[in-house]
Coordinates of C-alpha atoms and ligand atoms in Angstrom, one line a residue:
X94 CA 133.5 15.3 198.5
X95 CA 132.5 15.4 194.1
X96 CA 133.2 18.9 192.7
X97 CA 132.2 20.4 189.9
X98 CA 133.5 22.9 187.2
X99 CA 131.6 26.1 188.1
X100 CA 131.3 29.6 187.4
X101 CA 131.4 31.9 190.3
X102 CA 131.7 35.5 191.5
X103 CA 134.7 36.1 194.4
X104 CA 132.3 39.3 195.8
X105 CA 129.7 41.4 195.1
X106 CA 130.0 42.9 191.5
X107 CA 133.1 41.3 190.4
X108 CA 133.4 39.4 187.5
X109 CA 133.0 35.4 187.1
X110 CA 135.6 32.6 187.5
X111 CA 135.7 29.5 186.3
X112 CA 136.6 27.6 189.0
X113 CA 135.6 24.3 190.7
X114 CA 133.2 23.6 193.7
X115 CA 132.3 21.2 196.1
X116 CA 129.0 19.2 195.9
X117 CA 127.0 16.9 198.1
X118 CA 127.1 13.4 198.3
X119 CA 124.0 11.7 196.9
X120 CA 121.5 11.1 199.6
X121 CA 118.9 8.5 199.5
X122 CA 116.2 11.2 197.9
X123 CA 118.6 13.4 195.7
X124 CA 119.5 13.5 191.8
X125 CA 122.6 13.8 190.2
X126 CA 121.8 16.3 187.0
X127 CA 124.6 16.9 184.5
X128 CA 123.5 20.3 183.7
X129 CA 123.5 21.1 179.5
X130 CA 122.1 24.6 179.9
X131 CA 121.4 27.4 182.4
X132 CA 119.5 30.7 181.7
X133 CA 120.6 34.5 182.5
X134 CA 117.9 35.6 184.7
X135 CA 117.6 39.2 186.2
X136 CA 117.4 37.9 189.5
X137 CA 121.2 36.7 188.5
X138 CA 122.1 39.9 188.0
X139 CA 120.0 41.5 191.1
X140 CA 121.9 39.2 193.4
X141 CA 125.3 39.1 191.7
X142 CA 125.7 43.2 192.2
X143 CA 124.1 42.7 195.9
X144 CA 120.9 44.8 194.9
X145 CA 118.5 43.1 196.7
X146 CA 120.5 43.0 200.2
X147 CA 123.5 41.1 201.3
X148 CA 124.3 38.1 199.5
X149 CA 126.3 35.0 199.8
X150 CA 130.4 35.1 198.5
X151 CA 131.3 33.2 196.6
X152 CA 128.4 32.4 194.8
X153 CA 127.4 30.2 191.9
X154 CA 123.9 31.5 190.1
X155 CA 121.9 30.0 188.0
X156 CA 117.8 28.6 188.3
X157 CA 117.2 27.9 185.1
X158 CA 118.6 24.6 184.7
X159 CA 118.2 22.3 182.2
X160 CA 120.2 18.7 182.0
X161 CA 120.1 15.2 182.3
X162 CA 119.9 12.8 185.3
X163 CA 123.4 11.4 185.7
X164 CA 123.0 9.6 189.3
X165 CA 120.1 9.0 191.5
X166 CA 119.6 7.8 195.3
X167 CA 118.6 4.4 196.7
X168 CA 115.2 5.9 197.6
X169 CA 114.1 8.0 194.4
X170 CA 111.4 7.0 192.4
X171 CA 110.2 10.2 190.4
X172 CA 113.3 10.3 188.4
X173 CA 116.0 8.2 186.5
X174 CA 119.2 8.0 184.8
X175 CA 119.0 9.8 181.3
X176 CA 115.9 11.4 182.1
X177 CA 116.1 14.9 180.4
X178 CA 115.1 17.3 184.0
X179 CA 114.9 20.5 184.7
X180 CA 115.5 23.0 188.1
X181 CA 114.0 26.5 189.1
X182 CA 114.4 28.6 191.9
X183 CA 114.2 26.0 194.8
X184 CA 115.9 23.0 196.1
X185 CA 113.9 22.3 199.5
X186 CA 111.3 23.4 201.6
X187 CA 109.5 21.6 204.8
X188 CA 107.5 19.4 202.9
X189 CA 104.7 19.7 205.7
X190 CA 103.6 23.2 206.4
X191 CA 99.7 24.3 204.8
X192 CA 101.5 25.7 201.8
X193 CA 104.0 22.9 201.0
X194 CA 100.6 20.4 201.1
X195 CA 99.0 22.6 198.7
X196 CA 101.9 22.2 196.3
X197 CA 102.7 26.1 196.8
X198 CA 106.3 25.3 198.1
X199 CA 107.8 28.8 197.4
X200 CA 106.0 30.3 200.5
X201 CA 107.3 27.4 202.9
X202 CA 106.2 28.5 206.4
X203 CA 110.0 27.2 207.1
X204 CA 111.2 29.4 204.4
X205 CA 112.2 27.1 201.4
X206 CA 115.5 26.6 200.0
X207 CA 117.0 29.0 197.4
X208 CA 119.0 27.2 194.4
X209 CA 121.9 29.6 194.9
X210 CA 122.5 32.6 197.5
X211 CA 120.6 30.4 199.9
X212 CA 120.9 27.7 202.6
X213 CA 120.1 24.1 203.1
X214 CA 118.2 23.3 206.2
X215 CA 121.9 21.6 207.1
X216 CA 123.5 24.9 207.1
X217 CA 125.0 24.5 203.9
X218 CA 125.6 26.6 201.1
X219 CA 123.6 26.4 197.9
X220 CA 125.3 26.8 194.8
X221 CA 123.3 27.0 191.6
X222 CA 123.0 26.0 187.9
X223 CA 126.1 27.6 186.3
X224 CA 127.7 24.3 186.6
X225 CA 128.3 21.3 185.3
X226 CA 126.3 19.3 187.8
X227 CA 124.2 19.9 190.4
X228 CA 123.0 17.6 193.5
X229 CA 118.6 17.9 194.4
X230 CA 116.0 16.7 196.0
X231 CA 113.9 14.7 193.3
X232 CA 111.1 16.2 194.6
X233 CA 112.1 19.6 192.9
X234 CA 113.3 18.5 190.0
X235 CA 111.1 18.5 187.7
X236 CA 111.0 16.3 183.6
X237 CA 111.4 18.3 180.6
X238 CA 109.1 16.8 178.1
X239 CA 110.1 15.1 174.9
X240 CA 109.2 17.9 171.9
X241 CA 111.2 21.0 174.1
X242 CA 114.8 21.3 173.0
X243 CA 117.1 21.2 176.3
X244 CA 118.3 24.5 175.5
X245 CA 115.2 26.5 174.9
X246 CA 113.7 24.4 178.1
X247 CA 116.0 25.6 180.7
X248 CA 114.5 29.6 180.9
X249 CA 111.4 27.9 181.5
X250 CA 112.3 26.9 185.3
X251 CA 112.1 30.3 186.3
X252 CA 111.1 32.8 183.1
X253 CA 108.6 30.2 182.5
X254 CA 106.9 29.5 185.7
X255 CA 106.9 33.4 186.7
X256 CA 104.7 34.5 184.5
X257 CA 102.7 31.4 184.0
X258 CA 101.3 31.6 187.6
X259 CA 99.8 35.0 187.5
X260 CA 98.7 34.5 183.8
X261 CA 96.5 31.6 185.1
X262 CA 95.7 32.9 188.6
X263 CA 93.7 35.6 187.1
X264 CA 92.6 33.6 184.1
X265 CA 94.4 34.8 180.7
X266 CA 92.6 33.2 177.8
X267 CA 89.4 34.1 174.9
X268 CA 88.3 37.2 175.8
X269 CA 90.9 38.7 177.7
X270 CA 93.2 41.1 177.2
X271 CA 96.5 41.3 178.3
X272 CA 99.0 44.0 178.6
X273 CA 102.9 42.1 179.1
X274 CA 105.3 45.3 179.8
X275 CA 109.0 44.8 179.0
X276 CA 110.0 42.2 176.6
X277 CA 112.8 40.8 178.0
X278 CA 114.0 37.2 179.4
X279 CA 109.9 36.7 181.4
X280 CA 108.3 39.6 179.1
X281 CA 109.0 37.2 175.9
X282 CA 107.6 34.3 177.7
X283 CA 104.6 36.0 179.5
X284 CA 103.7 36.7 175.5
X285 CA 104.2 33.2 174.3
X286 CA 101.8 31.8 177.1
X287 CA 99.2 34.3 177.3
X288 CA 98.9 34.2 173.3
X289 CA 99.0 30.3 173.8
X290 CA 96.1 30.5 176.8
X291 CA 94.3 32.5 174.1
X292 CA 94.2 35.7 175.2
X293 CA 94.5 39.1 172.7
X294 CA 98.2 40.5 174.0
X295 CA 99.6 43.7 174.0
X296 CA 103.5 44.3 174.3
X297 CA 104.1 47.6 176.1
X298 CA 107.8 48.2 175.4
X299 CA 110.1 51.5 175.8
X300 CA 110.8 52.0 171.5
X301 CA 109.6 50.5 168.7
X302 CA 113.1 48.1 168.5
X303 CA 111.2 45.2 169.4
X304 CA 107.6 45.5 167.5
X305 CA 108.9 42.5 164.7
X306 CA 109.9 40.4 167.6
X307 CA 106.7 41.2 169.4
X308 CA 104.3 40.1 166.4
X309 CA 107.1 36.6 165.9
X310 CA 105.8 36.0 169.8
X311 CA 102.6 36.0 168.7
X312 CA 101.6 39.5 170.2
X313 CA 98.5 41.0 168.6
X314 CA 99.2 44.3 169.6
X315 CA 102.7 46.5 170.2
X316 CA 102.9 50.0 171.9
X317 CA 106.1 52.1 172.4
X318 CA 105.8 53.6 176.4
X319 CA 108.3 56.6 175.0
X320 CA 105.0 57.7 173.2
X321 CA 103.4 59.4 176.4
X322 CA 100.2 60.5 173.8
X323 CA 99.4 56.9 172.2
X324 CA 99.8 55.4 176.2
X325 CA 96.9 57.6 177.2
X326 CA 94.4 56.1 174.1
X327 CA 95.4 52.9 175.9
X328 CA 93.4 54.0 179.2
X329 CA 90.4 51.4 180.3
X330 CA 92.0 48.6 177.9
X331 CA 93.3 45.8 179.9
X332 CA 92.1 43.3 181.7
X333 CA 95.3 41.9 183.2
X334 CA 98.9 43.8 183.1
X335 CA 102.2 41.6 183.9
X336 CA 104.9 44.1 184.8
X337 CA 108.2 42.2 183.7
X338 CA 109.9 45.2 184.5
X339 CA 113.6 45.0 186.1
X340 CA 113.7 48.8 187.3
X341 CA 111.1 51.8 188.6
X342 CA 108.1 52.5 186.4
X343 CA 105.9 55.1 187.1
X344 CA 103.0 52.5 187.9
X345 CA 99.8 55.1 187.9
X346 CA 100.2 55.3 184.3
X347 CA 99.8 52.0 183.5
X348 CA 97.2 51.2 186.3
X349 CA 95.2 53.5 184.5
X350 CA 95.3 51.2 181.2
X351 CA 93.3 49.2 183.2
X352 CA 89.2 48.2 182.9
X353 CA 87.6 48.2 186.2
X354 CA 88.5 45.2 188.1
X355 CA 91.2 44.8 186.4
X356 CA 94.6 43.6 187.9
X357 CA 97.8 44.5 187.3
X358 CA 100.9 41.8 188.5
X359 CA 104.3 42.9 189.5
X360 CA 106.9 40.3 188.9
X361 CA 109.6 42.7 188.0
X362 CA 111.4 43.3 191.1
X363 CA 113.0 46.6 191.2
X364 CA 115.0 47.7 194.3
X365 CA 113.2 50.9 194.8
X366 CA 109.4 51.4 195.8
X367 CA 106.5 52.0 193.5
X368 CA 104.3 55.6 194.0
X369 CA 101.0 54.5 193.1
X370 CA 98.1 56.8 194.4
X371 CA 94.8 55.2 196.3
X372 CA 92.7 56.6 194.1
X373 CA 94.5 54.9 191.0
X374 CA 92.8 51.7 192.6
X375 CA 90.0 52.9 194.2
X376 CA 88.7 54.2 190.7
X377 CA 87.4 51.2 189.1
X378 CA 88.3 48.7 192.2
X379 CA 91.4 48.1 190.4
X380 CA 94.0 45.3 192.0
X381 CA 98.0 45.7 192.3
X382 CA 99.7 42.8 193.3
X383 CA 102.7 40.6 193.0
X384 CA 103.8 37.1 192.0
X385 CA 106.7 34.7 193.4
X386 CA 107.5 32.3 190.7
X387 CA 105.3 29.3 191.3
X388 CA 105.1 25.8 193.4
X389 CA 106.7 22.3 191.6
X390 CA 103.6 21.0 190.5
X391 CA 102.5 24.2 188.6
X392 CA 106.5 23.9 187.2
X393 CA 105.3 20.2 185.8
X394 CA 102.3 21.8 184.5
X395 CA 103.5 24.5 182.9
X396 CA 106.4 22.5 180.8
X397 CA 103.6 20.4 180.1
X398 CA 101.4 23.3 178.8
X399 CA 104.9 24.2 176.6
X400 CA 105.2 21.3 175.4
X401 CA 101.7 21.0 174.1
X402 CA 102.0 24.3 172.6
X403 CA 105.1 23.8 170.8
X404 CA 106.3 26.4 173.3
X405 CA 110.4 26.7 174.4
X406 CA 112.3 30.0 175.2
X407 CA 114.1 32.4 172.6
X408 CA 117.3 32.0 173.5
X409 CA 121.0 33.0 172.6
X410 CA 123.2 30.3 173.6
X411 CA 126.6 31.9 175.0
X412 CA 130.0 30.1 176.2
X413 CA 131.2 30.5 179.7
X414 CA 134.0 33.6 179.0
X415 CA 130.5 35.9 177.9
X416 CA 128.7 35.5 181.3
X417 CA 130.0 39.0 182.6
X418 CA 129.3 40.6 178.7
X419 CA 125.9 38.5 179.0
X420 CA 125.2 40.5 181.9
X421 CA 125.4 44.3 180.5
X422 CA 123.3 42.9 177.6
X423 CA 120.9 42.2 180.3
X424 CA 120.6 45.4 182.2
X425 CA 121.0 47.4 178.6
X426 CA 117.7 45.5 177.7
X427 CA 119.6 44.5 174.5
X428 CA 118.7 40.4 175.1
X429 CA 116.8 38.1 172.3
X430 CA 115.1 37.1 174.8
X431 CA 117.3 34.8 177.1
X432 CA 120.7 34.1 177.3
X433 CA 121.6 30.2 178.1
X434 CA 125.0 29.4 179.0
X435 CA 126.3 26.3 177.2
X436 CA 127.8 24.4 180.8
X437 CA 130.1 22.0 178.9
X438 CA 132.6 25.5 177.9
X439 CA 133.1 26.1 181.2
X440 CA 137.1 25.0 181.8
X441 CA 139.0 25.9 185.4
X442 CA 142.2 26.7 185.2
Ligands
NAP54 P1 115.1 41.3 181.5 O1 115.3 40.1 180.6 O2 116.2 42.2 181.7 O3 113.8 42.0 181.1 C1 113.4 43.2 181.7 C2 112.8 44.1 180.6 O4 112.4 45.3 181.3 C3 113.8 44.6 179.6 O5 113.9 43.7 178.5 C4 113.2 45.9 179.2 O6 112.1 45.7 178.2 C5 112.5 46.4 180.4 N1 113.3 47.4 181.1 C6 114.6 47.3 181.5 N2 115.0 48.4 182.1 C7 114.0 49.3 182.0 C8 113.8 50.6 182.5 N3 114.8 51.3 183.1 N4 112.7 51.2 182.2 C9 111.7 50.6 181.6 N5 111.8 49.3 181.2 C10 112.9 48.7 181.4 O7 114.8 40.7 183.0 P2 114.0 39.4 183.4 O8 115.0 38.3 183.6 O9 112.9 39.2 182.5 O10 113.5 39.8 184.8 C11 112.7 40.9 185.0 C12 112.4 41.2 186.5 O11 111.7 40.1 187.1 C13 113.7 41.3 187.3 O12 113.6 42.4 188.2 C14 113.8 39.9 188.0 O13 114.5 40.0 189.2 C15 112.3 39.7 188.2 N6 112.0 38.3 188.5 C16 111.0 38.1 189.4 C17 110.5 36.8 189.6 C18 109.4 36.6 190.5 O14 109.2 35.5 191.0 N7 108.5 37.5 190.7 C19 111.1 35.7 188.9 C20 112.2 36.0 188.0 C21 112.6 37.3 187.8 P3 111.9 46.7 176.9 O15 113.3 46.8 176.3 O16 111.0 45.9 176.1 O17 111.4 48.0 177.4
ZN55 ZN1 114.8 33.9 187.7

């Protein structure tokens, strides 16, 4: 069986090892990436420390991954050798069910594959893009376009896409305005899109540390939450909040920055439930819902709009032996805005 140079946790919490893993042979419809880059994301760290449930040991993370094709299948067509690709959060799903058709393959009625901490409709494993390959499907890999830097590319498989979907599900562009709290790994992107779809955005963010960075992004607007006084002059603002939030907020608050029928989208994904009172909704016919990261097509699309837009990911570009240091960064909200681990540093023993 090929391996691959790897970084992976032993159990739940621990820290990485570089260490080789074993990899698929190529089948007719799969891609051979030689991975560049791979981004930090939060959901990473969620699943490394086991916060979202039990989890797969030992695991490989990593779904934002950005490379180049290296090896492809008799049967692929999509894809070729030296064709700069990217990965996000799936590998697979059924390919047939309402939702697949529709291009929407992250709600599979099979379930669809995870890129890591998942497994393949074989039974197998999946282990993810902190690596220096990776085996797919071609029909989840998606091409990064000329214009995007590798690098600044790969938090776009999953950062990216995130905050794209809800952005253009309830139409960020002239005339809106759009509230992005947390500025962190999808908070920094949620900015660059919206401001690029043309809406007027707002970064709610816990100090003032971040207010340059916010108005580099692009944001119009910049409003500490610690100030409990200037949040309530912000009540009836918004026509769309994106909660990029990684841990509890006291949601009614910021419902209540809302205009009538205005929405506000959870994509942070916290391990403990929101209190949010009916009448917080109710008042104004106000909408609270969520987003899952987005189908392949929408991925396309979105790297598309990037490139376009002269749009890539802040990143900080880190060898393999800063993962676990990467991580406290992370969780300390002390990130400009992504981490990307350069692949080629990692070195088993
Ligand atoms: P991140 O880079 O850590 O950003 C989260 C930001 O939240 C931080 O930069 C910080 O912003 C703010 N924050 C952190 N702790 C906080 C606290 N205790 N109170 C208030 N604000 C706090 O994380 P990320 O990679 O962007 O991911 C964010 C969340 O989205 C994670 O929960 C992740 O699992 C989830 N996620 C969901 C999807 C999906 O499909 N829905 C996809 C990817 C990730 P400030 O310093 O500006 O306050
Ligand atoms: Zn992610």
């Amino acid at each position: 069986m090929p391996t691959t140079a790897a970084l992976s946790v032993p159990s739940a919490g621990s820290s990485f090892e570089q260490t080789t893993i074993e990899q698929r042979e190529l089948r007719d419809d799969d891609v051979r990436i030689d991975i560049h880059y791979a981004g930090i994301c939060h959901s990473d760290i969620h699943q490394v420390r086991e916060e979202w449930g039990s989890a797969i040991f030992p695991m490989t993370p990593g779904h934002e991954i950005a490379g180049v094709v290296s090896a492809v299948g008799d049967a692929v067509t999509r894809h070729k050798v030296g064709d700069r690709v990217g990965v996000g959060c799936m590998v697979d799903s059924c390919g047939e069910c309402d939702y697949c058709k529709d291009g929407e393959e992250q709600f599979c009625a099979k379930g669809a594959v995870m890129t890591y901490n998942g497994r393949g409709y074989d039974g197998e494993e999946t282990k993810g893009g902190y690596a220096q390959s990776v085996v797919v499907s071609e029909r989840f890999v998606c091409r990064v376009p000329d214009g995007i830097g590798i690098d600044e590319a790969a938090p776009l498989l999953c950062a990216g896409i995130t905050t794209y979907t809800p952005l253009r599900r309830y139409a960020a562009g002239p005339g809106k305005k759009v509230a992005v709290i947390g500025l962190g790994g999808l908070g920094h992107m949620a900015v660059k899109l919206a401001v690029a779809m043309g809406a007027e955005v707002t970064v709610l963010s816990r100090s003032m540390a971040k207010a340059d960075d916010a108005k580099t992004l692009g944001a119009h607007h910049y409003q500490a939450t610690e100030d409990a006084d200037a949040l309530k002059s912000l009540r009836g603002s918004f026509d769309l909040i994106i909660n990029t939030v990684s841990a509890n907020l006291r949601l009614q608050t910021y419902m209540s920055m809302l205009k009538p029928l205005g929405a506000l989208v959870n994509v942070g994904l916290p391990t403990q439930p929101y209190e949010v009172s009916p009448g917080s909704l109710i008042g104004g016919s106000k909408t609270l819902a969520g987003s899952n990261i987005g189908g392949i097509a929408a991925t396309q699309e979105m790297l598309d709009f990037c490139a376009e837009h002269g749009i890539g990911a802040s990143i900080e570009t880190i060898p393999a032996d800063e993962v676990d240091a990467a991580y406290d960064r992370v969780v300390a909200g002390d990130v400009r805005y992504r981490f990307v681990i350069d692949t080629s540093t990692i070195a088993p023993a």
